[in-house]
Short mmCIF file of C-alpha atoms in Angstrom, two decimals:
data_model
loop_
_atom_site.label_atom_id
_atom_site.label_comp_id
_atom_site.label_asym_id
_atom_site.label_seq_id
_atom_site.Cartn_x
_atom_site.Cartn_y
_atom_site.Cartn_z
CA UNK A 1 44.71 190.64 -192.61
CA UNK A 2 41.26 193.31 -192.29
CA UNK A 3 41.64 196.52 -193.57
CA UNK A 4 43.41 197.86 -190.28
CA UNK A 5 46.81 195.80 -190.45
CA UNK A 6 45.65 193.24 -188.12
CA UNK A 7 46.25 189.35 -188.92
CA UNK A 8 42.72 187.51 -188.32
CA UNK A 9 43.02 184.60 -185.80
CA UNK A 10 41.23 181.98 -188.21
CA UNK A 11 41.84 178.10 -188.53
CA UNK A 12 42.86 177.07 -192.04
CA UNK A 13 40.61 175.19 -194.06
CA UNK A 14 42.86 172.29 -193.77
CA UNK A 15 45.63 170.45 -193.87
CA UNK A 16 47.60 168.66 -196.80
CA UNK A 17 50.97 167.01 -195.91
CA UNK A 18 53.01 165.75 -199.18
CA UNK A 19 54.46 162.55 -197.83
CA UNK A 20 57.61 161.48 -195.88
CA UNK A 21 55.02 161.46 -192.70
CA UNK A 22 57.94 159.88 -190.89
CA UNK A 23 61.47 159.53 -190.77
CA UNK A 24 63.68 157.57 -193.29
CA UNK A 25 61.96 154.05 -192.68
CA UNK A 26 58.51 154.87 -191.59
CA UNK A 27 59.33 153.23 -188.10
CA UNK A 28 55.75 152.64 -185.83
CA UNK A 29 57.08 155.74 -183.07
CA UNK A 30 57.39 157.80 -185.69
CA UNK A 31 53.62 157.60 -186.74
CA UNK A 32 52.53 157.73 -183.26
CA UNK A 33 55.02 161.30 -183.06
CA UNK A 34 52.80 162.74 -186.28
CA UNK A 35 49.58 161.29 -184.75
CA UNK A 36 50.30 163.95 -181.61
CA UNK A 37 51.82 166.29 -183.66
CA UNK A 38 48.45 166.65 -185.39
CA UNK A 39 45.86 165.50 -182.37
CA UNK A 40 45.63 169.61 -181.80
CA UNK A 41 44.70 170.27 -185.80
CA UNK A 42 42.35 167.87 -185.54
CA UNK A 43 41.05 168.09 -182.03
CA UNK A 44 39.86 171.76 -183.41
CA UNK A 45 38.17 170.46 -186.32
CA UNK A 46 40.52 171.37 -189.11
CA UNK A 47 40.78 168.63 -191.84
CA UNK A 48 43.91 166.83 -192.20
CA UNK A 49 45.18 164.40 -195.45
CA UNK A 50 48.07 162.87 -195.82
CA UNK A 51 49.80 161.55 -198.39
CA UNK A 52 53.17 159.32 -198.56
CA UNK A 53 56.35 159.63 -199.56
CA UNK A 54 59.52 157.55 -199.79
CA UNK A 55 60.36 157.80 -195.95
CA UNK A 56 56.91 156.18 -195.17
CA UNK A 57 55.89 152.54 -194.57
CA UNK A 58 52.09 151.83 -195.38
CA UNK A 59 51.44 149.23 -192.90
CA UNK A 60 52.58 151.41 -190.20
CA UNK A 61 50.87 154.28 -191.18
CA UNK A 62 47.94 152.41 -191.84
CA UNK A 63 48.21 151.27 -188.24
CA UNK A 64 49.19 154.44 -186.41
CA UNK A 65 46.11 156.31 -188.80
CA UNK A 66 43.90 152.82 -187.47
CA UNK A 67 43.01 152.01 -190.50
CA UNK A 68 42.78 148.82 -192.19
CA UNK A 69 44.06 147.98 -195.49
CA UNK A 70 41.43 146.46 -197.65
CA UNK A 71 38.70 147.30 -195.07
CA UNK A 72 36.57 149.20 -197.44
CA UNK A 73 36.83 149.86 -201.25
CA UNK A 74 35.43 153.12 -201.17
CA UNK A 75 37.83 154.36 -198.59
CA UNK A 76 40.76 152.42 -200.76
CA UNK A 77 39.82 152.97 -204.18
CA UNK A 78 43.60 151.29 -204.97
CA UNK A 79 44.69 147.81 -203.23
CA UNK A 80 47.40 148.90 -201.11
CA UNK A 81 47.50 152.60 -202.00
CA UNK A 82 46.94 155.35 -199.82
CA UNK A 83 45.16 158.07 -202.39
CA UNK A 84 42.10 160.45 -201.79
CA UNK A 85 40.07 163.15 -203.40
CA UNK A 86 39.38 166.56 -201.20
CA UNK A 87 36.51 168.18 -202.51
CA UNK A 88 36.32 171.64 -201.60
CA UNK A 89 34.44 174.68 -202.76
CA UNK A 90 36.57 176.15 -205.41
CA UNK A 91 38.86 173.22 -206.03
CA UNK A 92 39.11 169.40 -206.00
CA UNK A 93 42.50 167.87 -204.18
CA UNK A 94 44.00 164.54 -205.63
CA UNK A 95 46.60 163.06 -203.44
CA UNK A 96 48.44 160.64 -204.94
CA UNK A 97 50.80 157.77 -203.68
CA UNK A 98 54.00 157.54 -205.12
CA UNK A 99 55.65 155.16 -202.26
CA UNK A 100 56.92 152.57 -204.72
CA UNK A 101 59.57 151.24 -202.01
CA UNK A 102 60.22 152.68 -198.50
CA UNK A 103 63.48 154.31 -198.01
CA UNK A 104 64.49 154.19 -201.76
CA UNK A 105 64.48 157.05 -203.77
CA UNK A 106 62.39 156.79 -206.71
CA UNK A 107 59.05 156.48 -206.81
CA UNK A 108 56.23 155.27 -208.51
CA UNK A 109 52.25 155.21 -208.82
CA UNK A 110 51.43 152.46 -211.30
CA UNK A 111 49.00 151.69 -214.01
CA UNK A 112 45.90 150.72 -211.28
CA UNK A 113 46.89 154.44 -209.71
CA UNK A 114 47.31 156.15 -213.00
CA UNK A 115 43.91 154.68 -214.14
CA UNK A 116 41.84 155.93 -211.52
CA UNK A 117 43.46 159.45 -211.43
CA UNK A 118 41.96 159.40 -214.98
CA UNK A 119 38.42 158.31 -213.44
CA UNK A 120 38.56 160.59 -210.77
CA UNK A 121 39.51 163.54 -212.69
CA UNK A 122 36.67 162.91 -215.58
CA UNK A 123 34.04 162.61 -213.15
CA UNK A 124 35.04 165.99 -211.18
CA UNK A 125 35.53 167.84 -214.54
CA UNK A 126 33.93 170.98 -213.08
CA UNK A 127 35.95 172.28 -210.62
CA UNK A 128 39.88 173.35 -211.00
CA UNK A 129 42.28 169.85 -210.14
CA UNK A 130 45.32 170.18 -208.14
CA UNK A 131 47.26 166.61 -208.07
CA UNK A 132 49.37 166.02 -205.17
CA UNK A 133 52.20 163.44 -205.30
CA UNK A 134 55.39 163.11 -203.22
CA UNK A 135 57.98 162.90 -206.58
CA UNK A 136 58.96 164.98 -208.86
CA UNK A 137 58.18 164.62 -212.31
CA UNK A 138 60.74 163.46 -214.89
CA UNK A 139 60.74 163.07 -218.19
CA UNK A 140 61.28 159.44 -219.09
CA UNK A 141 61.41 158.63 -215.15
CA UNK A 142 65.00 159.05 -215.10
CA UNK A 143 66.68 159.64 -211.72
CA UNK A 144 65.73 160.08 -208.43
CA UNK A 145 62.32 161.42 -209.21
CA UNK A 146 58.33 159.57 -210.68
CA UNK A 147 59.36 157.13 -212.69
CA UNK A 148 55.65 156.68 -214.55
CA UNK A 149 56.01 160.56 -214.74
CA UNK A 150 55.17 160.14 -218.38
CA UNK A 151 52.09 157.83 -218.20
CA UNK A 152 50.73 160.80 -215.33
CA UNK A 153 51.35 163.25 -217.53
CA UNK A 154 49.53 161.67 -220.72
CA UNK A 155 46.22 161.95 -217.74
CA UNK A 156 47.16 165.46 -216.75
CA UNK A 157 47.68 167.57 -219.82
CA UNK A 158 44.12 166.48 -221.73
CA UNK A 159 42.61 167.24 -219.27
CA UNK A 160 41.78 171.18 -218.88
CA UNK A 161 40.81 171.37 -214.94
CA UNK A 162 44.01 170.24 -213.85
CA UNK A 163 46.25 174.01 -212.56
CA UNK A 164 48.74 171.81 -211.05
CA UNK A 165 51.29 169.07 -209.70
CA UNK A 166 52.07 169.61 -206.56
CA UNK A 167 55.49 167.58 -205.06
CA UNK A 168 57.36 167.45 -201.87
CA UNK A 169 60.35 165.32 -202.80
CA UNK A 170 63.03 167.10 -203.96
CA UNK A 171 63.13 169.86 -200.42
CA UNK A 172 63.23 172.77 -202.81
CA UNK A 173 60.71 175.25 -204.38
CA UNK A 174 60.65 175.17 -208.05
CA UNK A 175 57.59 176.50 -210.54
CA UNK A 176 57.73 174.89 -214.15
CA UNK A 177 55.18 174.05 -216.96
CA UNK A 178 54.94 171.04 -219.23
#
């Protein structure tokens, strides 16, 4: 809002969506649905990332986002792992995958994942880090939430740029520290 009251009509810088792109079983339609959804976001220019979730199919969304898997390291740093770094001006954004099985609960990012998190983060050690993943941490990876929570979080803590974990999973807000 400017000094007067009034709200500014502004675009937002982007766009980051936390997974579960689509609904329960990551059916084609339902990519196509978000693809039109967004068309307007991106039609104006705003950025828009996307991460998955446990309602999302890869090869779907790969297909619906016409993308290839494997078609070019540098856009898949991971085999079979949708994951990207936003840089921005005050902050770099690190979405994670944490699909480990579509439609199943838990979820997972693995030791290839994990690895180049690590990577990533070291050689962006300048800016503030804000990690996004669709699960919630949980110690020991019991229940329903990350089950490598531990392994992410022996990356996260050394490492003083990263603010934050940011998940979608559990449909409530919650702030917590480790």
């Amino acid at each position: 809002e400017d000094v007067a009251g009034r709200a500014e009509a502004r675009a937002p810088a982007g766009v980051l969506v936390d997974g579960d792109c689509a609904f329960l079983e990551g059916k084609p339609g339902d990519y196509g649905v978000l693809v039109e959804l967004l068309a307007p976001l991106r039609k104006s220019g705003v950025p828009v990332h996307l991460a998955l979730g446990n309602h999302d199919e890869r090869e779907h969304f790969w297909a619906a986002a016409e993308l290839q898997a494997g078609e070019d390291d540098a856009a898949r740093p991971v085999a079979d792992k949708q994951i990207a770094v936003v840089e921005t001006e005050r902050a770099n954004w690190f979405l994670l995958d944490s699909l480990d099985k579509t439609n199943v609960t838990p979820g997972r990012l693995g030791a290839e994942q994990i690895e180049w998190l690590a990577s990533a983060l070291d050689a962006r050690a300048d800016k503030p880090a804000l990690v996004l993943g669709h699960h919630q941490p949980v110690p020991g990876g019991v229940g329903s939430g990350l089950k490598d929570t531990d392994a992410l979080f022996d990356v996260l803590v050394p490492r003083r740029q990263v603010k934050a974990y940011i998940f979608g999973h559990t449909h409530h807000w919650m702030v917590d520290r480790w």
